[in-house]
Amino acid sequence: MAREKRPFVPADPQRVTMYVCGPTVYNYVHIGNARPVVVFDVLFRVLRRIYGAEAVVYARNITDVDDKINAKAAAEGVDISVVTERYAAAYHEDMAALGALPPTLEPRATAHIEAMQAMIARLIEGGSAYAAEGHALFDTQSFPDYGALSGRDLDDMIAGARVEVAPYKRHPADFVLWKPSKPGEPEWPSPWGPGRPGWHIECSAMVEKTLGAPIDIHGGGLDLIFPHHENEIAQSRCADHAPVYARYWLHNGFLDMAGEKMSKSLGNVVLPRELLKTTPGEAIRWALLSAHYRAPLDWTAELIVQARQSLDRLYQVLQDAGRELAGYDVRSNPVIERAAAELAAPFDAALANDLNTPQAQSELFQLAQGLRAALTAGDKEAAWLRRAALLRAGELIGFLQADPGSWFEGGADEALKARIDDLLTRRLAARQAKDWPAADAIRDELNALNVVVMDGPQGATWRFRESAEA
Ligand code: AMP
Ligand code: ZN
């Protein structure tokens, strides 16, 4: 709103409120839809670290009434709830695989129709909205601040309005709060005629109901600034006669493919669901956070390869540390916690600076380098601290919490893992029997599977060879 970076000060540090517009559940989400989820998950984690996990209330809605949902349900000949339940469940699975914590609250539009109607009634009473031909519409001319978020004014909107403006609108920019449903579509009775809510009033009502306005932070993708968020502000401020709806606005940039916004309507989509078959969710998360959240992010195959290699390098240091520090607790007492926090301070500072995730990623490498140096010097105490610092930083941004061994096995399906384990067992037996030709043959077979075997005191571990080391 201010178009500048400002220090964040919550209205009440005991109850920090954040709302992010969630998906319309009529299909599997694409990786562009995952960007706001992952970006605001980082913000959620940072706020929890600063104010305490109990003090942060994060609501992310599910839009479960919409034209596209109706069309899908009609095409399948099922109730809309069949469609919305299926894709909401898939959404939860996909976002969990990307390391996103569940939000504190996940309101659904269809569960808040009453609150939406109450808000519309208040708007009409207060002279900010009107009923016309089975619709309820917001009167944009009644709200002088309309356009403040997006930087548009009403005159531009007239010029930009599509040629055909519905005859019942007083101004071309007036938007729907309530509208009649088409035959066969879900509808609710209302004082303005049977029908269903407009999309914007859903969020205003869910914010009011779940968090209470004004809220501290409102987020979403860049494409929601106008009209969605502009309209939320107009509705909520007029309904409450309030000077502020959300105290800070944050918008993530687009995820692009070959310079074009990834979107279902363009058809240039990549689904996390598909990617996850061959790529660990953590690598997808790394790729999504490799650009600053406000900048565009160009999605390429190379980006995923690089993300995986970055995580390989970090997990390699952790794996080596695990070997050297056998017997040391992974994380332990307040003393080590304090020392680790101090070492991780530059990492924390990067995130605190408007969520500078690329900088935070490079601070993870700094921490890993320190750990590597301590290991090389054989300084176990220093290595212990540095590992704690790296894991602490990783936890804050949602990386490096897996066991390094299972990270390196990531991407293998169960059948392949079983086959590799079997080869390793036979390799061990062949070596113990000093049957060198058999051991060599097994090594060749593992090589062909792209598997690197690492022999250690606790036996052999393995990982896939990166294309770059082939
Ligand atoms: P939708 O289901 O289209 O309403 O989108 C859900 C969320 O994903 C919204 O916050 C959008 O702004 C965001 N979004 C959609 N497409 C992209 C994209 N290509 N890049 C980044 N964010 C996107
Ligand atoms: Zn919204």
Short mmCIF file of C-alpha atoms and ligand atoms in Angstrom, two decimals:
data_model
loop_
_atom_site.label_atom_id
_atom_site.label_comp_id
_atom_site.label_asym_id
_atom_site.label_seq_id
_atom_site.Cartn_x
_atom_site.Cartn_y
_atom_site.Cartn_z
CA MET A 1 0.00 0.00 0.00
CA ALA A 2 2.80 2.40 0.92
CA ARG A 3 4.94 1.17 -2.02
CA GLU A 4 7.93 1.05 0.26
CA LYS A 5 9.60 -1.23 2.74
CA ARG A 6 8.46 -0.43 6.28
CA PRO A 7 9.30 -1.91 9.67
CA PHE A 8 6.65 -4.39 10.71
CA VAL A 9 5.00 -3.56 14.03
CA PRO A 10 1.95 -5.69 14.86
CA ALA A 11 -1.06 -4.01 16.46
CA ASP A 12 -0.87 -6.61 19.23
CA PRO A 13 2.32 -8.69 19.56
CA GLN A 14 0.31 -11.29 21.52
CA ARG A 15 -1.93 -11.86 18.51
CA VAL A 16 -0.36 -11.24 15.12
CA THR A 17 -2.90 -11.76 12.33
CA MET A 18 -2.25 -12.71 8.72
CA TYR A 19 -4.60 -13.63 5.89
CA VAL A 20 -3.62 -15.03 2.49
CA CYS A 21 -6.04 -15.72 -0.35
CA GLY A 22 -6.10 -19.42 -1.03
CA PRO A 23 -6.99 -21.50 -4.06
CA THR A 24 -10.21 -22.12 -5.90
CA VAL A 25 -10.42 -25.90 -5.66
CA TYR A 26 -11.59 -27.11 -9.07
CA ASN A 27 -8.37 -28.69 -10.31
CA TYR A 28 -4.85 -29.60 -9.20
CA VAL A 29 -2.90 -26.46 -8.37
CA HIS A 30 0.13 -25.55 -10.49
CA ILE A 31 3.56 -24.57 -9.28
CA GLY A 32 2.67 -20.86 -9.72
CA ASN A 33 -0.13 -21.27 -7.18
CA ALA A 34 2.40 -22.89 -4.85
CA ARG A 35 4.59 -19.78 -4.87
CA PRO A 36 2.39 -17.68 -2.53
CA VAL A 37 1.88 -20.71 -0.30
CA VAL A 38 5.63 -21.23 0.15
CA VAL A 39 6.48 -17.51 0.37
CA PHE A 40 3.86 -16.85 3.05
CA ASP A 41 4.84 -20.05 4.83
CA VAL A 42 8.29 -18.52 5.29
CA LEU A 43 6.70 -15.34 6.64
CA PHE A 44 4.50 -17.43 8.98
CA ARG A 45 7.58 -19.27 10.28
CA VAL A 46 9.54 -16.04 10.78
CA LEU A 47 6.65 -14.41 12.66
CA ARG A 48 6.28 -17.51 14.85
CA ARG A 49 9.97 -17.41 15.70
CA ILE A 50 9.74 -13.72 16.64
CA TYR A 51 6.37 -13.55 18.43
CA GLY A 52 5.94 -17.17 19.52
CA ALA A 53 4.07 -19.98 17.80
CA GLU A 54 0.90 -19.36 19.81
CA ALA A 55 0.84 -15.64 19.05
CA VAL A 56 0.52 -15.86 15.27
CA VAL A 57 -2.88 -16.53 13.71
CA TYR A 58 -2.64 -17.31 10.00
CA ALA A 59 -5.81 -17.82 7.97
CA ARG A 60 -5.70 -19.07 4.38
CA ASN A 61 -9.08 -19.66 2.81
CA ILE A 62 -10.41 -22.20 0.39
CA THR A 63 -12.73 -20.90 -2.30
CA ASP A 64 -15.24 -23.70 -2.73
CA VAL A 65 -18.01 -21.95 -4.65
CA ASP A 66 -17.17 -20.64 -8.11
CA ASP A 67 -18.18 -20.86 -11.78
CA LYS A 68 -15.27 -23.16 -12.61
CA ILE A 69 -16.19 -25.52 -9.78
CA ASN A 70 -19.79 -25.57 -11.01
CA ALA A 71 -18.67 -26.33 -14.55
CA LYS A 72 -16.43 -29.18 -13.40
CA ALA A 73 -19.15 -30.69 -11.18
CA ALA A 74 -21.69 -30.46 -14.00
CA ALA A 75 -19.27 -32.11 -16.44
CA GLU A 76 -18.76 -35.00 -14.01
CA GLY A 77 -22.43 -35.12 -12.99
CA VAL A 78 -21.58 -34.83 -9.29
CA ASP A 79 -22.27 -32.42 -6.45
CA ILE A 80 -19.79 -29.53 -6.18
CA SER A 81 -18.63 -30.88 -2.80
CA VAL A 82 -17.26 -33.98 -4.54
CA VAL A 83 -15.08 -31.76 -6.70
CA THR A 84 -14.02 -29.39 -3.90
CA GLU A 85 -13.22 -32.17 -1.40
CA ARG A 86 -11.09 -34.00 -3.95
CA TYR A 87 -9.00 -30.98 -4.93
CA ALA A 88 -8.78 -29.53 -1.41
CA ALA A 89 -7.31 -32.86 -0.23
CA ALA A 90 -4.85 -32.92 -3.14
CA TYR A 91 -3.89 -29.31 -2.37
CA HIS A 92 -3.15 -30.22 1.25
CA GLU A 93 -0.98 -33.15 0.17
CA ASP A 94 0.95 -31.11 -2.38
CA MET A 95 1.58 -28.16 -0.08
CA ALA A 96 2.69 -30.44 2.77
CA ALA A 97 5.16 -32.06 0.37
CA LEU A 98 6.60 -28.59 -0.26
CA GLY A 99 7.17 -28.18 3.47
CA ALA A 100 4.38 -25.64 4.04
CA LEU A 101 2.97 -25.72 7.55
CA PRO A 102 -0.81 -25.89 7.72
CA PRO A 103 -2.25 -22.43 8.43
CA THR A 104 -3.86 -21.86 11.83
CA LEU A 105 -7.28 -21.52 10.22
CA GLU A 106 -8.60 -22.58 6.85
CA PRO A 107 -12.04 -21.06 6.37
CA ARG A 108 -14.20 -22.24 3.49
CA ALA A 109 -16.45 -19.86 1.61
CA THR A 110 -19.53 -22.10 1.75
CA ALA A 111 -19.33 -22.18 5.56
CA HIS A 112 -19.50 -18.38 5.77
CA ILE A 113 -22.47 -17.45 3.57
CA GLU A 114 -24.31 -15.99 6.54
CA ALA A 115 -21.42 -13.67 7.43
CA MET A 116 -21.22 -12.57 3.78
CA GLN A 117 -24.92 -11.76 3.69
CA ALA A 118 -24.68 -9.86 6.97
CA MET A 119 -21.84 -7.78 5.56
CA ILE A 120 -23.72 -7.05 2.32
CA ALA A 121 -26.78 -5.98 4.34
CA ARG A 122 -24.60 -3.59 6.37
CA LEU A 123 -23.12 -2.15 3.18
CA ILE A 124 -26.56 -1.52 1.69
CA GLU A 125 -27.80 0.03 4.93
CA GLY A 126 -24.81 2.33 5.06
CA GLY A 127 -25.30 3.50 1.47
CA SER A 128 -22.19 1.78 0.06
CA ALA A 129 -24.05 -0.84 -1.93
CA TYR A 130 -27.36 -1.32 -3.73
CA ALA A 131 -29.64 -4.12 -4.88
CA ALA A 132 -30.61 -4.38 -8.54
CA GLU A 133 -32.18 -7.15 -10.61
CA GLY A 134 -31.40 -10.00 -8.25
CA HIS A 135 -27.88 -8.69 -7.65
CA ALA A 136 -26.24 -6.73 -4.87
CA LEU A 137 -23.50 -4.37 -6.07
CA PHE A 138 -20.87 -2.28 -4.40
CA ASP A 139 -21.18 1.42 -5.21
CA THR A 140 -17.60 2.38 -6.00
CA GLN A 141 -18.47 6.08 -6.18
CA SER A 142 -19.39 5.99 -2.50
CA PHE A 143 -15.82 5.20 -1.48
CA PRO A 144 -13.33 8.00 -2.21
CA ASP A 145 -10.30 5.78 -1.49
CA TYR A 146 -11.28 3.26 -4.16
CA GLY A 147 -8.14 2.57 -6.21
CA ALA A 148 -5.61 3.50 -3.52
CA LEU A 149 -4.01 0.06 -3.38
CA SER A 150 -3.70 -0.46 -7.12
CA GLY A 151 -3.08 3.18 -8.01
CA ARG A 152 -6.03 3.34 -10.42
CA ASP A 153 -8.76 5.92 -10.40
CA LEU A 154 -12.39 5.58 -11.34
CA ASP A 155 -12.02 7.57 -14.57
CA ASP A 156 -9.37 5.12 -15.84
CA MET A 157 -11.72 2.33 -14.97
CA ILE A 158 -14.50 3.75 -17.11
CA ALA A 159 -12.07 3.99 -20.02
CA GLY A 160 -10.86 0.46 -19.35
CA ALA A 161 -14.29 -1.06 -18.81
CA ARG A 162 -15.43 -3.60 -21.34
CA VAL A 163 -17.83 -2.18 -23.90
CA GLU A 164 -20.77 -3.95 -22.43
CA VAL A 165 -21.54 -2.80 -18.91
CA ALA A 166 -24.43 -4.55 -17.19
CA PRO A 167 -27.40 -2.13 -17.35
CA TYR A 168 -28.12 -2.46 -13.64
CA LYS A 169 -24.72 -1.01 -12.65
CA ARG A 170 -24.62 2.63 -11.57
CA HIS A 171 -20.93 2.84 -12.50
CA PRO A 172 -18.95 0.51 -14.76
CA ALA A 173 -16.50 -0.20 -11.90
CA ASP A 174 -19.24 -1.32 -9.48
CA PHE A 175 -18.73 -4.95 -8.61
CA VAL A 176 -20.92 -7.84 -7.61
CA LEU A 177 -21.50 -8.73 -3.96
CA TRP A 178 -24.32 -11.16 -4.66
CA LYS A 179 -25.60 -12.62 -7.92
CA PRO A 180 -28.25 -15.05 -9.13
CA SER A 181 -27.12 -18.61 -9.84
CA LYS A 182 -27.72 -20.28 -13.15
CA PRO A 183 -30.24 -23.15 -13.15
CA GLY A 184 -28.78 -26.25 -11.51
CA GLU A 185 -26.03 -24.31 -9.73
CA PRO A 186 -25.80 -24.08 -5.95
CA GLU A 187 -27.76 -21.19 -4.49
CA TRP A 188 -28.70 -19.74 -1.15
CA PRO A 189 -31.80 -17.66 -0.33
CA SER A 190 -31.10 -13.98 0.31
CA PRO A 191 -32.90 -10.64 0.66
CA TRP A 192 -31.70 -9.78 -2.91
CA GLY A 193 -32.95 -12.99 -4.45
CA PRO A 194 -31.63 -16.57 -4.43
CA GLY A 195 -28.06 -16.83 -5.57
CA ARG A 196 -24.48 -16.86 -4.40
CA PRO A 197 -21.78 -14.48 -3.19
CA GLY A 198 -19.28 -12.64 -5.35
CA TRP A 199 -15.67 -13.73 -4.90
CA HIS A 200 -14.42 -10.56 -3.17
CA ILE A 201 -17.02 -10.49 -0.39
CA GLU A 202 -16.01 -14.03 0.52
CA CYS A 203 -12.56 -12.93 1.69
CA SER A 204 -13.81 -9.78 3.46
CA ALA A 205 -16.33 -11.85 5.42
CA MET A 206 -13.87 -14.64 6.21
CA VAL A 207 -11.28 -12.12 7.42
CA GLU A 208 -13.90 -10.53 9.67
CA LYS A 209 -15.18 -13.86 10.95
CA THR A 210 -11.88 -15.67 11.51
CA LEU A 211 -9.45 -12.87 12.42
CA GLY A 212 -11.41 -9.65 12.89
CA ALA A 213 -10.45 -6.49 10.96
CA PRO A 214 -8.15 -4.67 10.85
CA ILE A 215 -5.60 -7.43 10.37
CA ASP A 216 -1.84 -7.02 10.46
CA ILE A 217 -0.85 -8.62 7.17
CA HIS A 218 -2.75 -9.48 4.00
CA GLY A 219 -1.01 -11.41 1.26
CA GLY A 220 -1.51 -12.97 -2.14
CA GLY A 221 -0.15 -12.94 -5.66
CA LEU A 222 0.40 -9.77 -7.66
CA ASP A 223 -2.64 -10.51 -9.83
CA LEU A 224 -4.92 -10.12 -6.82
CA ILE A 225 -4.11 -6.44 -6.20
CA PHE A 226 -6.78 -5.40 -8.65
CA PRO A 227 -9.63 -5.99 -8.46
CA HIS A 228 -9.70 -8.58 -5.66
CA HIS A 229 -7.79 -6.82 -2.89
CA GLU A 230 -8.96 -3.36 -3.92
CA ASN A 231 -12.51 -4.63 -3.55
CA GLU A 232 -11.85 -6.35 -0.23
CA ILE A 233 -10.59 -3.02 1.13
CA ALA A 234 -13.64 -1.15 -0.17
CA GLN A 235 -16.08 -3.67 1.28
CA SER A 236 -14.48 -4.09 4.68
CA ARG A 237 -13.68 -0.45 5.30
CA CYS A 238 -17.18 0.66 4.32
CA ALA A 239 -18.92 -2.12 6.27
CA ASP A 240 -16.92 -1.27 9.38
CA HIS A 241 -16.62 2.51 8.77
CA ALA A 242 -12.94 1.87 9.43
CA PRO A 243 -9.85 3.73 8.24
CA VAL A 244 -7.80 0.55 7.78
CA TYR A 245 -8.52 -3.00 6.64
CA ALA A 246 -5.04 -4.56 6.52
CA ARG A 247 -2.07 -2.76 8.07
CA TYR A 248 0.52 -4.26 5.68
CA TRP A 249 0.05 -5.68 2.21
CA LEU A 250 2.50 -8.13 0.64
CA HIS A 251 2.25 -9.51 -2.89
CA ASN A 252 4.38 -12.18 -4.49
CA GLY A 253 5.58 -11.83 -8.07
CA PHE A 254 4.63 -14.23 -10.81
CA LEU A 255 6.16 -17.53 -11.56
CA ASP A 256 6.76 -17.50 -15.31
CA MET A 257 7.55 -20.02 -18.00
CA ALA A 258 9.51 -18.68 -20.94
CA GLY A 259 8.59 -15.14 -19.90
CA GLU A 260 4.87 -15.76 -19.58
CA LYS A 261 2.85 -16.03 -16.37
CA MET A 262 2.09 -19.65 -15.57
CA SER A 263 -1.68 -19.98 -15.63
CA LYS A 264 -4.32 -22.54 -16.30
CA SER A 265 -5.91 -20.38 -18.96
CA LEU A 266 -2.65 -20.20 -20.95
CA GLY A 267 -2.14 -23.93 -20.42
CA ASN A 268 1.59 -23.54 -19.62
CA VAL A 269 1.36 -25.25 -16.27
CA VAL A 270 3.60 -27.57 -14.31
CA LEU A 271 1.91 -29.39 -11.44
CA PRO A 272 3.70 -30.03 -8.13
CA ARG A 273 1.85 -33.35 -8.22
CA GLU A 274 3.77 -34.36 -11.36
CA LEU A 275 7.10 -32.85 -10.30
CA LEU A 276 6.97 -34.64 -6.96
CA LYS A 277 7.14 -37.99 -8.73
CA THR A 278 10.78 -37.36 -9.61
CA THR A 279 11.86 -34.46 -7.40
CA PRO A 280 11.94 -34.14 -3.62
CA GLY A 281 9.52 -31.48 -2.36
CA GLU A 282 12.41 -29.77 -0.59
CA ALA A 283 14.16 -29.14 -3.92
CA ILE A 284 10.96 -27.61 -5.35
CA ARG A 285 10.72 -25.41 -2.25
CA TRP A 286 14.37 -24.37 -2.69
CA ALA A 287 13.70 -23.43 -6.30
CA LEU A 288 10.58 -21.44 -5.35
CA LEU A 289 12.57 -19.46 -2.76
CA SER A 290 15.58 -18.88 -4.99
CA ALA A 291 14.19 -15.51 -6.13
CA HIS A 292 13.04 -12.70 -3.87
CA TYR A 293 9.28 -13.03 -3.39
CA ARG A 294 8.46 -9.75 -5.13
CA ALA A 295 10.60 -10.54 -8.18
CA PRO A 296 9.44 -12.67 -11.09
CA LEU A 297 10.71 -16.24 -11.05
CA ASP A 298 11.35 -18.03 -14.32
CA TRP A 299 10.65 -21.73 -13.95
CA THR A 300 13.08 -23.95 -15.86
CA ALA A 301 14.33 -27.53 -15.66
CA GLU A 302 17.75 -26.10 -14.86
CA LEU A 303 16.35 -24.36 -11.77
CA ILE A 304 15.32 -27.71 -10.27
CA VAL A 305 18.67 -29.31 -11.09
CA GLN A 306 20.47 -26.44 -9.37
CA ALA A 307 18.14 -26.58 -6.36
CA ARG A 308 18.87 -30.27 -5.97
CA GLN A 309 22.61 -29.75 -6.25
CA SER A 310 22.52 -26.96 -3.66
CA LEU A 311 20.71 -29.20 -1.21
CA ASP A 312 23.07 -32.07 -2.06
CA ARG A 313 26.02 -29.94 -1.03
CA LEU A 314 24.39 -28.92 2.26
CA TYR A 315 23.23 -32.42 3.10
CA GLN A 316 26.68 -33.78 2.23
CA VAL A 317 28.25 -31.58 4.90
CA LEU A 318 25.56 -32.67 7.37
CA GLN A 319 26.14 -36.32 6.51
CA ASP A 320 29.88 -35.98 7.04
CA ALA A 321 29.25 -34.12 10.28
CA GLY A 322 26.96 -36.93 11.41
CA ARG A 323 29.77 -39.41 10.86
CA GLU A 324 32.35 -37.30 12.71
CA LEU A 325 30.05 -36.30 15.52
CA ALA A 326 28.58 -39.71 16.32
CA GLY A 327 27.74 -39.56 20.00
CA TYR A 328 27.10 -35.81 20.04
CA ASP A 329 23.47 -34.72 20.37
CA VAL A 330 22.06 -33.20 17.21
CA ARG A 331 20.68 -30.28 19.18
CA SER A 332 20.74 -29.98 22.88
CA ASN A 333 21.05 -27.52 25.69
CA PRO A 334 20.35 -23.77 26.05
CA VAL A 335 24.07 -22.97 25.88
CA ILE A 336 24.53 -24.53 22.48
CA GLU A 337 21.20 -23.07 21.34
CA ARG A 338 22.36 -19.57 22.22
CA ALA A 339 25.69 -20.04 20.49
CA ALA A 340 23.94 -21.48 17.43
CA ALA A 341 21.52 -18.55 17.34
CA GLU A 342 24.47 -16.17 17.35
CA LEU A 343 26.16 -18.00 14.48
CA ALA A 344 22.90 -17.99 12.52
CA ALA A 345 22.25 -14.28 13.09
CA PRO A 346 23.19 -13.21 9.53
CA PHE A 347 20.76 -15.81 8.21
CA ASP A 348 17.97 -14.49 10.45
CA ALA A 349 18.80 -10.95 9.38
CA ALA A 350 18.42 -11.88 5.71
CA LEU A 351 14.90 -13.18 6.30
CA ALA A 352 13.99 -10.27 8.55
CA ASN A 353 14.93 -7.94 5.70
CA ASP A 354 11.71 -8.26 3.69
CA LEU A 355 12.14 -12.04 3.40
CA ASN A 356 15.36 -12.02 1.41
CA THR A 357 15.32 -15.75 0.73
CA PRO A 358 18.13 -15.82 -1.90
CA GLN A 359 20.39 -14.13 0.66
CA ALA A 360 19.20 -16.56 3.33
CA GLN A 361 20.10 -19.47 1.04
CA SER A 362 23.57 -18.11 0.57
CA GLU A 363 23.90 -17.69 4.36
CA LEU A 364 23.12 -21.42 4.66
CA PHE A 365 26.20 -22.05 2.50
CA GLN A 366 28.24 -19.78 4.77
CA LEU A 367 27.14 -21.81 7.77
CA ALA A 368 27.90 -25.06 5.96
CA GLN A 369 31.34 -23.76 5.04
CA GLY A 370 32.05 -23.01 8.69
CA LEU A 371 30.95 -26.51 9.60
CA ARG A 372 33.14 -28.02 6.88
CA ALA A 373 36.14 -26.03 8.10
CA ALA A 374 35.62 -27.21 11.68
CA LEU A 375 35.34 -30.82 10.50
CA THR A 376 38.51 -30.53 8.43
CA ALA A 377 40.33 -29.03 11.43
CA GLY A 378 39.05 -31.88 13.59
CA ASP A 379 37.54 -29.37 16.02
CA LYS A 380 34.52 -31.35 17.18
CA GLU A 381 33.22 -28.74 19.62
CA ALA A 382 33.18 -26.08 16.91
CA ALA A 383 31.62 -28.51 14.45
CA TRP A 384 28.93 -29.36 16.96
CA LEU A 385 27.96 -25.69 17.34
CA ARG A 386 28.08 -25.08 13.63
CA ARG A 387 25.88 -28.02 12.86
CA ALA A 388 23.35 -26.78 15.41
CA ALA A 389 23.44 -23.34 13.77
CA LEU A 390 22.92 -24.79 10.29
CA LEU A 391 20.00 -26.94 11.44
CA ARG A 392 18.44 -24.05 13.34
CA ALA A 393 18.61 -21.83 10.26
CA GLY A 394 17.33 -24.64 8.07
CA GLU A 395 14.36 -25.19 10.34
CA LEU A 396 13.33 -21.55 10.16
CA ILE A 397 13.09 -21.60 6.37
CA GLY A 398 11.96 -25.22 6.08
CA PHE A 399 15.11 -26.94 4.80
CA LEU A 400 17.62 -29.58 5.94
CA GLN A 401 15.35 -31.33 8.45
CA ALA A 402 15.53 -34.72 6.71
CA ASP A 403 18.03 -37.38 7.61
CA PRO A 404 20.90 -36.87 5.12
CA GLY A 405 20.80 -40.55 4.17
CA SER A 406 17.17 -40.39 3.19
CA TRP A 407 17.76 -37.12 1.31
CA PHE A 408 20.32 -38.80 -0.92
CA GLU A 409 17.94 -41.67 -1.54
CA GLY A 410 15.15 -39.21 -2.37
CA GLY A 411 13.58 -39.60 -5.76
CA ALA A 412 13.96 -43.38 -5.78
CA ASP A 413 10.76 -45.34 -5.69
CA GLU A 414 10.37 -48.20 -3.24
CA ALA A 415 11.10 -50.93 -5.79
CA LEU A 416 14.33 -49.25 -6.85
CA LYS A 417 15.38 -48.71 -3.22
CA ALA A 418 14.76 -52.39 -2.47
CA ARG A 419 16.85 -53.38 -5.50
CA ILE A 420 19.74 -51.12 -4.43
CA ASP A 421 19.61 -52.43 -0.85
CA ASP A 422 19.70 -55.97 -2.20
CA LEU A 423 22.74 -55.17 -4.36
CA LEU A 424 24.50 -53.64 -1.34
CA THR A 425 23.85 -56.74 0.76
CA ARG A 426 25.21 -59.00 -1.97
CA ARG A 427 28.19 -56.69 -2.43
CA LEU A 428 29.00 -56.99 1.26
CA ALA A 429 28.69 -60.77 1.16
CA ALA A 430 30.91 -60.96 -1.95
CA ARG A 431 33.53 -58.79 -0.29
CA GLN A 432 33.47 -60.84 2.89
CA ALA A 433 33.90 -64.00 0.79
CA LYS A 434 36.72 -62.22 -1.09
CA ASP A 435 34.86 -62.99 -4.32
CA TRP A 436 36.27 -59.98 -6.16
CA PRO A 437 34.79 -60.69 -9.61
CA ALA A 438 31.27 -60.87 -8.06
CA ALA A 439 31.87 -57.67 -6.07
CA ASP A 440 33.07 -55.89 -9.25
CA ALA A 441 30.02 -57.04 -11.19
CA ILE A 442 27.74 -55.68 -8.46
CA ARG A 443 29.64 -52.39 -8.45
CA ASP A 444 29.09 -52.08 -12.19
CA GLU A 445 25.42 -52.73 -11.72
CA LEU A 446 25.16 -50.02 -9.05
CA ASN A 447 27.10 -47.69 -11.34
CA ALA A 448 24.60 -48.30 -14.09
CA LEU A 449 21.84 -47.28 -11.67
CA ASN A 450 23.72 -44.02 -11.04
CA VAL A 451 24.35 -45.00 -7.43
CA VAL A 452 27.42 -43.83 -5.52
CA VAL A 453 28.34 -46.07 -2.57
CA MET A 454 30.02 -44.52 0.45
CA ASP A 455 31.72 -46.95 2.82
CA GLY A 456 31.82 -45.85 6.44
CA PRO A 457 32.35 -47.27 9.90
CA GLN A 458 28.62 -47.96 10.25
CA GLY A 459 28.49 -49.78 6.92
CA ALA A 460 27.77 -48.53 3.43
CA THR A 461 25.40 -45.72 2.57
CA TRP A 462 24.48 -44.64 -0.93
CA ARG A 463 23.15 -41.76 -2.94
CA PHE A 464 22.33 -40.98 -6.54
CA ARG A 465 25.06 -39.43 -8.61
CA GLU A 466 24.21 -35.93 -9.82
CA SER A 467 24.27 -35.48 -13.59
CA ALA A 468 27.09 -32.95 -13.09
CA GLU A 469 29.44 -35.58 -11.57
CA ALA A 470 28.76 -38.26 -14.17
P1 AMP B 1 -6.03 -18.64 -8.17
O1 AMP B 1 -6.43 -20.05 -7.87
O2 AMP B 1 -5.79 -18.36 -9.61
O3 AMP B 1 -6.95 -17.63 -7.49
O4 AMP B 1 -4.60 -18.43 -7.49
C1 AMP B 1 -4.29 -18.74 -6.16
C2 AMP B 1 -3.07 -17.96 -5.75
O5 AMP B 1 -1.96 -18.24 -6.62
C3 AMP B 1 -3.26 -16.44 -5.79
O6 AMP B 1 -2.60 -15.85 -4.67
C4 AMP B 1 -2.58 -16.04 -7.09
O7 AMP B 1 -2.12 -14.71 -7.05
C5 AMP B 1 -1.42 -17.00 -7.12
N1 AMP B 1 -0.91 -17.26 -8.48
C6 AMP B 1 -1.58 -17.72 -9.55
N2 AMP B 1 -0.77 -17.87 -10.62
C7 AMP B 1 0.48 -17.48 -10.22
C8 AMP B 1 1.76 -17.41 -10.86
N3 AMP B 1 1.95 -17.79 -12.12
N4 AMP B 1 2.81 -16.98 -10.12
C9 AMP B 1 2.64 -16.62 -8.83
N5 AMP B 1 1.47 -16.65 -8.17
C10 AMP B 1 0.38 -17.09 -8.85
ZN ZN B 2 -9.11 -13.13 -1.22
#
